[in-house]
mmCIF file of C-alpha atoms in Angstrom:
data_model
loop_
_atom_site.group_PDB
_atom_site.id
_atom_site.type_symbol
_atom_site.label_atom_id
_atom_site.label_comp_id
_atom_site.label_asym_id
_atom_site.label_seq_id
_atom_site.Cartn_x
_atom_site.Cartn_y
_atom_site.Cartn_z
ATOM 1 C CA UNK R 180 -3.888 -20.247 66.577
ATOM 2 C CA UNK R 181 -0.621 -18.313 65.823
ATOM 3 C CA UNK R 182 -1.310 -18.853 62.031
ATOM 4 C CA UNK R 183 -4.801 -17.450 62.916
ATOM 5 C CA UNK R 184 -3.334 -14.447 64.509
ATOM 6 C CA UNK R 185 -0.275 -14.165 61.787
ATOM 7 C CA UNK R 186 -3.072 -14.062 59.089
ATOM 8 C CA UNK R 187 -4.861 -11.310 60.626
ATOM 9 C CA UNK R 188 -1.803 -9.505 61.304
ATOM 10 C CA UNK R 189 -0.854 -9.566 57.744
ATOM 11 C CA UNK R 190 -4.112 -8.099 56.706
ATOM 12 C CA UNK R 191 -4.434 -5.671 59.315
ATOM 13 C CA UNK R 192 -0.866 -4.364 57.873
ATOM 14 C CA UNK R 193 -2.689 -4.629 54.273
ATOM 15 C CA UNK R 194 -5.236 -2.794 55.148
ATOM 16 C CA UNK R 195 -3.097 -0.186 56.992
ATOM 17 C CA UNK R 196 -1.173 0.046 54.365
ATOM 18 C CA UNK R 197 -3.994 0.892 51.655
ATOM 19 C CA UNK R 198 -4.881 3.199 54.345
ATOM 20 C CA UNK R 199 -1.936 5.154 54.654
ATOM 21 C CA UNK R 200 -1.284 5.149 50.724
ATOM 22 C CA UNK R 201 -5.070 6.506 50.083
ATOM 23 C CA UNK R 202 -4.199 9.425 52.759
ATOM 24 C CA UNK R 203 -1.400 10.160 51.010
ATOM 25 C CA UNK R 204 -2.623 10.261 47.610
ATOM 26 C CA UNK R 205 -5.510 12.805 49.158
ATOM 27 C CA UNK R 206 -3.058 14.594 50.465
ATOM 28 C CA UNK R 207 -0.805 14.957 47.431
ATOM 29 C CA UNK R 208 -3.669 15.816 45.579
ATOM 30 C CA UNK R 209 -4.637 18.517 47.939
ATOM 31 C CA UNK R 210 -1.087 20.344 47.749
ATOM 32 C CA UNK R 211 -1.420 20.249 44.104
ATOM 33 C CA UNK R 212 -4.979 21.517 43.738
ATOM 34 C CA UNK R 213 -3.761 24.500 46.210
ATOM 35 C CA UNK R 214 -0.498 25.150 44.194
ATOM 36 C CA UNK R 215 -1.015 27.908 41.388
ATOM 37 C CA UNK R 216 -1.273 26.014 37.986
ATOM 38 C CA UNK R 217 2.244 25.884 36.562
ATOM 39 C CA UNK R 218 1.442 25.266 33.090
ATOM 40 C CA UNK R 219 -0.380 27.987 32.232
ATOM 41 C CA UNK R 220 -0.112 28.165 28.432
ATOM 42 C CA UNK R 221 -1.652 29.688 25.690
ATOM 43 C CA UNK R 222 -1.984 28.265 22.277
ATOM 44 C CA UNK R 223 -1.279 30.989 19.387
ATOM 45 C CA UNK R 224 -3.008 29.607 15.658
ATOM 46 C CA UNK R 225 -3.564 31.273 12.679
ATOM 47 C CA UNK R 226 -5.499 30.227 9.772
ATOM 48 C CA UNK R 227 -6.127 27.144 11.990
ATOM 49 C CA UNK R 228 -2.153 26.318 11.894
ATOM 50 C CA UNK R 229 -0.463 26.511 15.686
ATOM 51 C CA UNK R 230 2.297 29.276 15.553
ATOM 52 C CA UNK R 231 3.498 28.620 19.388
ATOM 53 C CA UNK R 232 2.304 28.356 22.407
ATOM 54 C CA UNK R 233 3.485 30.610 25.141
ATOM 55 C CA UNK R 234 4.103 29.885 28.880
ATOM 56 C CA UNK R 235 2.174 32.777 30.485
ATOM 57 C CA UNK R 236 3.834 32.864 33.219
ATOM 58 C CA UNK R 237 7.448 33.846 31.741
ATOM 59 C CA UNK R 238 5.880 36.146 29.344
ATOM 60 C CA UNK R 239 5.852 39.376 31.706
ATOM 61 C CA UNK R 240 6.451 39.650 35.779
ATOM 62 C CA UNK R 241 3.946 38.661 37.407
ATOM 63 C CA UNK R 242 2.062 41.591 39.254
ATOM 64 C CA UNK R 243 -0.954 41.592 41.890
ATOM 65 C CA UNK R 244 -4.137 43.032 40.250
ATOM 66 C CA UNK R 245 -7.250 43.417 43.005
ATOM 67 C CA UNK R 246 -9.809 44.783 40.790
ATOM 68 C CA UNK R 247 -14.386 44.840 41.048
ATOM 69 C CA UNK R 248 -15.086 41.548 39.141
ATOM 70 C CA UNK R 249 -18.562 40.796 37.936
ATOM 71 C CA UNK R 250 -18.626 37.142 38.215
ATOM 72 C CA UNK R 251 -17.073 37.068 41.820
ATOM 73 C CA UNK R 252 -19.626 40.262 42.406
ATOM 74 C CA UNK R 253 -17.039 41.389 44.161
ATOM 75 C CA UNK R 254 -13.271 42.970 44.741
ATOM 76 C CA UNK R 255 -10.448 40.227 43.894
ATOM 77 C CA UNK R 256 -6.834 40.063 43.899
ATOM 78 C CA UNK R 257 -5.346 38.071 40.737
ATOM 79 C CA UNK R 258 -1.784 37.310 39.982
ATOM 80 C CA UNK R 259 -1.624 38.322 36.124
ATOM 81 C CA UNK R 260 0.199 39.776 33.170
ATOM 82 C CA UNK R 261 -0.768 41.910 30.947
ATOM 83 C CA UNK R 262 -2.092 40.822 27.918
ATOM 84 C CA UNK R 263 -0.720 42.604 25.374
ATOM 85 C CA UNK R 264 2.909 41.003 26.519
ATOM 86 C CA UNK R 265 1.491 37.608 26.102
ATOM 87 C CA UNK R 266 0.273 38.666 22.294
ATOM 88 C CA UNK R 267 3.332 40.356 21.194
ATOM 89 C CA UNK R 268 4.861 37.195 21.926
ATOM 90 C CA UNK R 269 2.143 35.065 20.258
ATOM 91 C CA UNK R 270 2.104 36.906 17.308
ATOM 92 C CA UNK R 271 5.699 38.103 17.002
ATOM 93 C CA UNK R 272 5.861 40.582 14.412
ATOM 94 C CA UNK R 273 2.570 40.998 13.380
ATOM 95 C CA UNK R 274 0.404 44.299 14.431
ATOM 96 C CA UNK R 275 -2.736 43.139 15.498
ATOM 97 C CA UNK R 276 -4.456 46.680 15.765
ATOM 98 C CA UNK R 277 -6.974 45.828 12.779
ATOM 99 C CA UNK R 278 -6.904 42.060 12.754
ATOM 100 C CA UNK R 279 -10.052 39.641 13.905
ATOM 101 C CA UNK R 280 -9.110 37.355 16.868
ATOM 102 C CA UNK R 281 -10.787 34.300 17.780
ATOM 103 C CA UNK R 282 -10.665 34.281 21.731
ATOM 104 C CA UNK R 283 -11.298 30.013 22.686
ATOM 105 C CA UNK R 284 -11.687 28.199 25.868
ATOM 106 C CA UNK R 285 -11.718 24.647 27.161
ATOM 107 C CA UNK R 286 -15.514 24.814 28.118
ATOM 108 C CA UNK R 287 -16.090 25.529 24.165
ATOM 109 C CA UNK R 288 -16.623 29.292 24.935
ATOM 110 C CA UNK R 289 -15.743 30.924 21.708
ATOM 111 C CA UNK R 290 -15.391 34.765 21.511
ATOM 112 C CA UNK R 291 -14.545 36.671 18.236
ATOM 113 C CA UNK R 292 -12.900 40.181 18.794
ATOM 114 C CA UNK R 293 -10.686 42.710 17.258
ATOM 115 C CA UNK R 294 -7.245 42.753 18.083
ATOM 116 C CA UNK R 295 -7.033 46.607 19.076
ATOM 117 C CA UNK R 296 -9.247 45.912 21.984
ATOM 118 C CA UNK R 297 -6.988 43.097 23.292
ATOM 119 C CA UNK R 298 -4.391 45.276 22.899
ATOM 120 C CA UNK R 299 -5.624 48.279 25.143
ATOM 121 C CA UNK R 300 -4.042 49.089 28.504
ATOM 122 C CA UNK R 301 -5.785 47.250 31.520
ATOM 123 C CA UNK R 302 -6.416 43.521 29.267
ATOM 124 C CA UNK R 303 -4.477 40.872 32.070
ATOM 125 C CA UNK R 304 -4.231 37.108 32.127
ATOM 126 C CA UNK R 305 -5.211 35.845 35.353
ATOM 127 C CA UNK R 306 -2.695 32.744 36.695
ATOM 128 C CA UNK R 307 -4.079 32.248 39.634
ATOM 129 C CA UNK R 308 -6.089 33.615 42.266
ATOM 130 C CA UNK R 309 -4.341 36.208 44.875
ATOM 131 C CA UNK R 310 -7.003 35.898 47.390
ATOM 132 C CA UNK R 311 -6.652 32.029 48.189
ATOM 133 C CA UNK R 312 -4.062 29.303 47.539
ATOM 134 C CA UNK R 313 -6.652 27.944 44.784
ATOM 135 C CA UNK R 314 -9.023 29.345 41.877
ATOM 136 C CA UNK R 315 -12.014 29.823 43.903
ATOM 137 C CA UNK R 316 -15.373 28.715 41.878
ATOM 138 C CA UNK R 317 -16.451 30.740 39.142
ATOM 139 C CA UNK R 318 -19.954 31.204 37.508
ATOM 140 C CA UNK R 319 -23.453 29.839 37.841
ATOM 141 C CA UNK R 320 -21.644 26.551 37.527
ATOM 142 C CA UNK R 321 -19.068 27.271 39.873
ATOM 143 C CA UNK R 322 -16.398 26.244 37.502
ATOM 144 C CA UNK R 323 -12.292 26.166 38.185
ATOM 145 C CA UNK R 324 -11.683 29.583 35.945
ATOM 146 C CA UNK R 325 -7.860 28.092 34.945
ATOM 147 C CA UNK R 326 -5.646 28.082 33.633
ATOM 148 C CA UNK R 327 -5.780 31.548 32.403
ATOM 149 C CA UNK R 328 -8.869 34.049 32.921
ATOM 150 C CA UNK R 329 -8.799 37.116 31.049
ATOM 151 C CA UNK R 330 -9.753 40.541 33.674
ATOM 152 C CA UNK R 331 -10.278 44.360 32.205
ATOM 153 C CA UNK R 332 -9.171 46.631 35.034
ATOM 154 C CA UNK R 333 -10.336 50.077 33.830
ATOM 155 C CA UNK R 334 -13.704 52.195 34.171
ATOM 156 C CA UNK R 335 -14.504 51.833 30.847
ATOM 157 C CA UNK R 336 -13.606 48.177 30.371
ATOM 158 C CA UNK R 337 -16.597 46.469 31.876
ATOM 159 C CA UNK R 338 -19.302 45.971 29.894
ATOM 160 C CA UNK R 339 -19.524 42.155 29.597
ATOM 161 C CA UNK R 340 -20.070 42.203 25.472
ATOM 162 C CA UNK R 341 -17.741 44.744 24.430
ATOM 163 C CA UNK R 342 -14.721 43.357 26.922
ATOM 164 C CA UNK R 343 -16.008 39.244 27.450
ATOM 165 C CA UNK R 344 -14.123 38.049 30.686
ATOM 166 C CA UNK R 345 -13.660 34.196 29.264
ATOM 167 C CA UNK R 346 -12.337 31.831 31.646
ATOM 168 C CA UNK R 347 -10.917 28.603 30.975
ATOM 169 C CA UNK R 348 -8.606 30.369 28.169
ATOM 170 C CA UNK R 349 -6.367 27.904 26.331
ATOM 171 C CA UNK R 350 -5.824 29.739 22.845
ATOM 172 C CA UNK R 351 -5.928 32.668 20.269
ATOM 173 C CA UNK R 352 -6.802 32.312 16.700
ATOM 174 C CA UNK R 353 -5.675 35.142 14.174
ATOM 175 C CA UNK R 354 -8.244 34.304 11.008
ATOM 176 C CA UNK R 355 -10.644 36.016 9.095
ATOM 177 C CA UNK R 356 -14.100 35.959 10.619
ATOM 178 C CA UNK R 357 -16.203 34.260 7.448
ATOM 179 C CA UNK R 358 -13.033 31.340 7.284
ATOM 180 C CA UNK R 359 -13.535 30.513 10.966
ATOM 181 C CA UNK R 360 -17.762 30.700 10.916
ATOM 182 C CA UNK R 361 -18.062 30.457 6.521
ATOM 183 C CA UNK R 362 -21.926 29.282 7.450
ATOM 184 C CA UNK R 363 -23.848 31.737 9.886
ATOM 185 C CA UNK R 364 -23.708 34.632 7.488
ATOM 186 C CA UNK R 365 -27.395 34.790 5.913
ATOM 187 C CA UNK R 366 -26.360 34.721 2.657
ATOM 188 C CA UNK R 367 -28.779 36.876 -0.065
ATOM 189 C CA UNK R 368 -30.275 38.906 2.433
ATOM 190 C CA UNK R 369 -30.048 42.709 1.953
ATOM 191 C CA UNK R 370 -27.823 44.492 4.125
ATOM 192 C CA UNK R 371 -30.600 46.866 5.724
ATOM 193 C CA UNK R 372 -32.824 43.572 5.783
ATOM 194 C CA UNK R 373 -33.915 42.419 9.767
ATOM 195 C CA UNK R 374 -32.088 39.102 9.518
ATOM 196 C CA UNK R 375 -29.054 40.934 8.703
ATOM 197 C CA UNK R 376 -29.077 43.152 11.864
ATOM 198 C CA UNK R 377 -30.324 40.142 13.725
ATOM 199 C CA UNK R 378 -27.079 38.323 12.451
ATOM 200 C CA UNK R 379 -24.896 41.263 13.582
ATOM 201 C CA UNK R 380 -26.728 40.933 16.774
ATOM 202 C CA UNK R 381 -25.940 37.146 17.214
ATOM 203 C CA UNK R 382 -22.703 37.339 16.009
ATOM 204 C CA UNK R 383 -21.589 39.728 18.470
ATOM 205 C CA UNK R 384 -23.442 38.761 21.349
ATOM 206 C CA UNK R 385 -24.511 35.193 21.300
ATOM 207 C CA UNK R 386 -22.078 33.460 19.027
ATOM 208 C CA UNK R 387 -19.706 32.916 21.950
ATOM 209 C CA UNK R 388 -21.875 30.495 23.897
ATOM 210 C CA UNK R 389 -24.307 28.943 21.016
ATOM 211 C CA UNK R 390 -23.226 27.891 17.180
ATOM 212 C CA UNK R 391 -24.894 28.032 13.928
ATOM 213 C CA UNK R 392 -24.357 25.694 11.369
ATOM 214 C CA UNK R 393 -22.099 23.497 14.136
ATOM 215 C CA UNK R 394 -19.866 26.779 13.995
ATOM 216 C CA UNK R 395 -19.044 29.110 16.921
ATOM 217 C CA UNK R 396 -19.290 28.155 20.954
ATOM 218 C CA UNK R 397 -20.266 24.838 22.146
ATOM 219 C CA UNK R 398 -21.446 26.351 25.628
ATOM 220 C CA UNK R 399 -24.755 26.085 24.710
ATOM 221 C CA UNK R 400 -27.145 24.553 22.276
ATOM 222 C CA UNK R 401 -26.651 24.571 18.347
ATOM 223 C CA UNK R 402 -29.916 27.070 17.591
ATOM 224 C CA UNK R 403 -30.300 26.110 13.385
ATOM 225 C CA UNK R 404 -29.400 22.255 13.253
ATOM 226 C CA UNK R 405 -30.475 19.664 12.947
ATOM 227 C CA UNK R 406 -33.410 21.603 13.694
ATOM 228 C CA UNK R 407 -33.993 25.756 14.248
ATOM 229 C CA UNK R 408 -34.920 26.950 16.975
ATOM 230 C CA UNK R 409 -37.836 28.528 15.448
ATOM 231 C CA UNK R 410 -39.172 24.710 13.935
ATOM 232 C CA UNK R 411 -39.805 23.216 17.474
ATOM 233 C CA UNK R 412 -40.335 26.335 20.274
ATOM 234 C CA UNK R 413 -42.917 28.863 20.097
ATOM 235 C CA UNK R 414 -41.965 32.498 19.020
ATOM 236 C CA UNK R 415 -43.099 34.363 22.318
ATOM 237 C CA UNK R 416 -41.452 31.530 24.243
ATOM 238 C CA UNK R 417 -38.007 32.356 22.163
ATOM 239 C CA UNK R 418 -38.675 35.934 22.795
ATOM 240 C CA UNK R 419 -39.290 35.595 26.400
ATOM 241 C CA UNK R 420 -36.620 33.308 27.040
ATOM 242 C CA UNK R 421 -33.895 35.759 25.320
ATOM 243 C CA UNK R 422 -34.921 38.438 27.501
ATOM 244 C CA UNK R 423 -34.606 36.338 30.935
ATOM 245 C CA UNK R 424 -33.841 32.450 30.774
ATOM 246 C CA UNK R 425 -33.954 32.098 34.405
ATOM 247 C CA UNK R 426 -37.372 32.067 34.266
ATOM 248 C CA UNK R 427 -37.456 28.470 32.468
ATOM 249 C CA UNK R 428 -34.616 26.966 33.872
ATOM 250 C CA UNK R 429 -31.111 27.877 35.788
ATOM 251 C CA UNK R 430 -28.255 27.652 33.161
ATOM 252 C CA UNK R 431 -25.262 29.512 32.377
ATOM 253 C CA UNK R 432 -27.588 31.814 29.893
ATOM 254 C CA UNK R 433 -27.307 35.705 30.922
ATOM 255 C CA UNK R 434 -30.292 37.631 30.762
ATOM 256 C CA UNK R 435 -30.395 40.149 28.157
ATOM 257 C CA UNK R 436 -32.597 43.326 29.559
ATOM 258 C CA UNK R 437 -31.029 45.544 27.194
ATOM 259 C CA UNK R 438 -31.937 44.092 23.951
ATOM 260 C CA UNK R 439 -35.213 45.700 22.491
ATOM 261 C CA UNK R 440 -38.235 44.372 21.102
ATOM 262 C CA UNK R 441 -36.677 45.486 17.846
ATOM 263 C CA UNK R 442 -33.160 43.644 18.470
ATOM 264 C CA UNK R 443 -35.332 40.411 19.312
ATOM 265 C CA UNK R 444 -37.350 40.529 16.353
ATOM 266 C CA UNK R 445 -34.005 41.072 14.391
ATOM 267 C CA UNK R 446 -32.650 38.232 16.581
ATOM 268 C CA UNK R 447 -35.699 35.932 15.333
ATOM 269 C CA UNK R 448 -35.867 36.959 11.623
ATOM 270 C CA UNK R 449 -31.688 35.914 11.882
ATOM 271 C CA UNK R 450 -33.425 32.483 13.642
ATOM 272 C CA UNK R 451 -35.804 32.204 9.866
ATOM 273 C CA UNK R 452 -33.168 32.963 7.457
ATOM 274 C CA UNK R 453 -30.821 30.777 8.400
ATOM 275 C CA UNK R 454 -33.690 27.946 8.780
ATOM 276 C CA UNK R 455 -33.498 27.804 4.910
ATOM 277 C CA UNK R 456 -29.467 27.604 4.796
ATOM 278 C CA UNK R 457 -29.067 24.509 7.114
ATOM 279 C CA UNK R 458 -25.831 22.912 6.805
ATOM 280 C CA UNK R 459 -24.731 20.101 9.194
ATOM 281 C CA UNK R 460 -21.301 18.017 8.261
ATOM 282 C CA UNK R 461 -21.752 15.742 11.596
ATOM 283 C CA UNK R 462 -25.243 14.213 10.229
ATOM 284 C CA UNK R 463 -25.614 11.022 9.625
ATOM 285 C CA UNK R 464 -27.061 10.238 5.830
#
């Protein structure tokens, strides 16, 4: 009997033990995820070549920014710096004013923009969220914005495609636009042509979230290969589903009210053009 009793002793004090260590790894877990993210880096590249990377954090004091943010629908407090600190660090020595960035994030959100924009007054990194001890949720998929999410602060600074908020933000590219996407330019189409406007249109607006060619975001679906978009989905179900894709499915796909019927038959004569000019490195002989 007592090595009956010793026995289940021993595993009671196993199983206590587990016990405890499982609460304690919960815990510890906890107190992390509620800590603001200490490595908040940013990786500076050009020409595909890393420069540095630069510990956000150190780059400027920290301030508290509470600011109308479009995602949150809603006011927020941040803890940021500004970014034009961070790139004058990045890209010691180089003025930036006329040069194209390439803004990239972890989720494969990929946003090309000039650098005078990134430079303007009220551009800040967001560290961590002033409102709670953790990044609360972000987006349609409710996604943990860190490390860094880029804010605009002023009045004119909030129209989503002309100042993109990307979250997620783990590096800058400095690099011509046609090294960093050589294949979504319809190549031999005149410059007053549809599918050149349409290209202007998708570079500008959609490129961030979708690629061409396997080049640009990886958000969302490659549209040209292996197959276009326009080879296997009918044209008014293209046009209707740039316009509003929440009325096929719930994805992280804004609607676009403000394009025309003119921009979406640009859009779709871009889609036809670059049908013919397929290339695809990832398939398979």
């Amino acid at each position: 009997m007592s090595r009956v009793r010793l026995g289940m002793g021993s595993r009671c004090g196993l199983l206590c033990g587990l016990l405890f260590g499982l609460l304690f790894g919960l815990l510890s877990a906890c107190q992390r995820a509620q800590s603001p993210s200490q490595d908040a880096t940013l990786d500076f590249l050009q020409d595909g070549v890393l420069l540095r990377t630069v510990s956000v954090r150190t780059a400027a004091q920290l301030q508290r920014i509470t600011t109308f943010d479009p995602y949150y629908k809603k006011q927020k407090t941040f803890l940021a710096v500004p970014l034009r600190s961070v790139l004058l660090l990045g890209f010691a020595g180089q003025d930036l004013r006329r040069e194209q960035l390439v803004l990239r994030s972890l989720d494969g959100y990929t946003v090309p923009i000039v650098g005078e924009r990134l430079l303007e007054d009220g551009a800040f990194l967001a560290v961590a969220d002033g409102d709670s001890a953790r990044w609360e949720p972000i987006g349609p998929q409710q996604t943990d914005p860190g490390p860094l999410y880029l804010i605009w602060t002023a009045a004119h600074q909030q129209d989503h495609d002309s100042y993109p908020r990307p979250w997620q933000l783990k590096g800058i590219e400095l690099a011509r636009f046609e090294r960093l996407f050589p294949h979504v330019t319809p190549t031999g189409m005149p410059d007053d042509s549809p599918a050149r406007r349409g290209f202007a249109l998708f570079r500008d607006q959609c490129l961030r979230c979708h690629a061409i060619n396997r080049e640009g975001g990886r958000i969302g679906p490659d549209l040209n290969v292996p197959q276009s978009i326009v080879e296997y989905r009918p044209l008014p179900q293209i046009r209707e589903y740039i316009t509003d894709p929440l009325r096929f499915r719930y994805s992280n796909m804004p609607a676009h009210p403000h394009l025309t019927v003119a921009d979406i038959d640009a859009i779709v004569a871009y889609f036809f053009a670059m049908k013919d000019r397929k290339h695809d490195p990832e398939r398979r002989p």
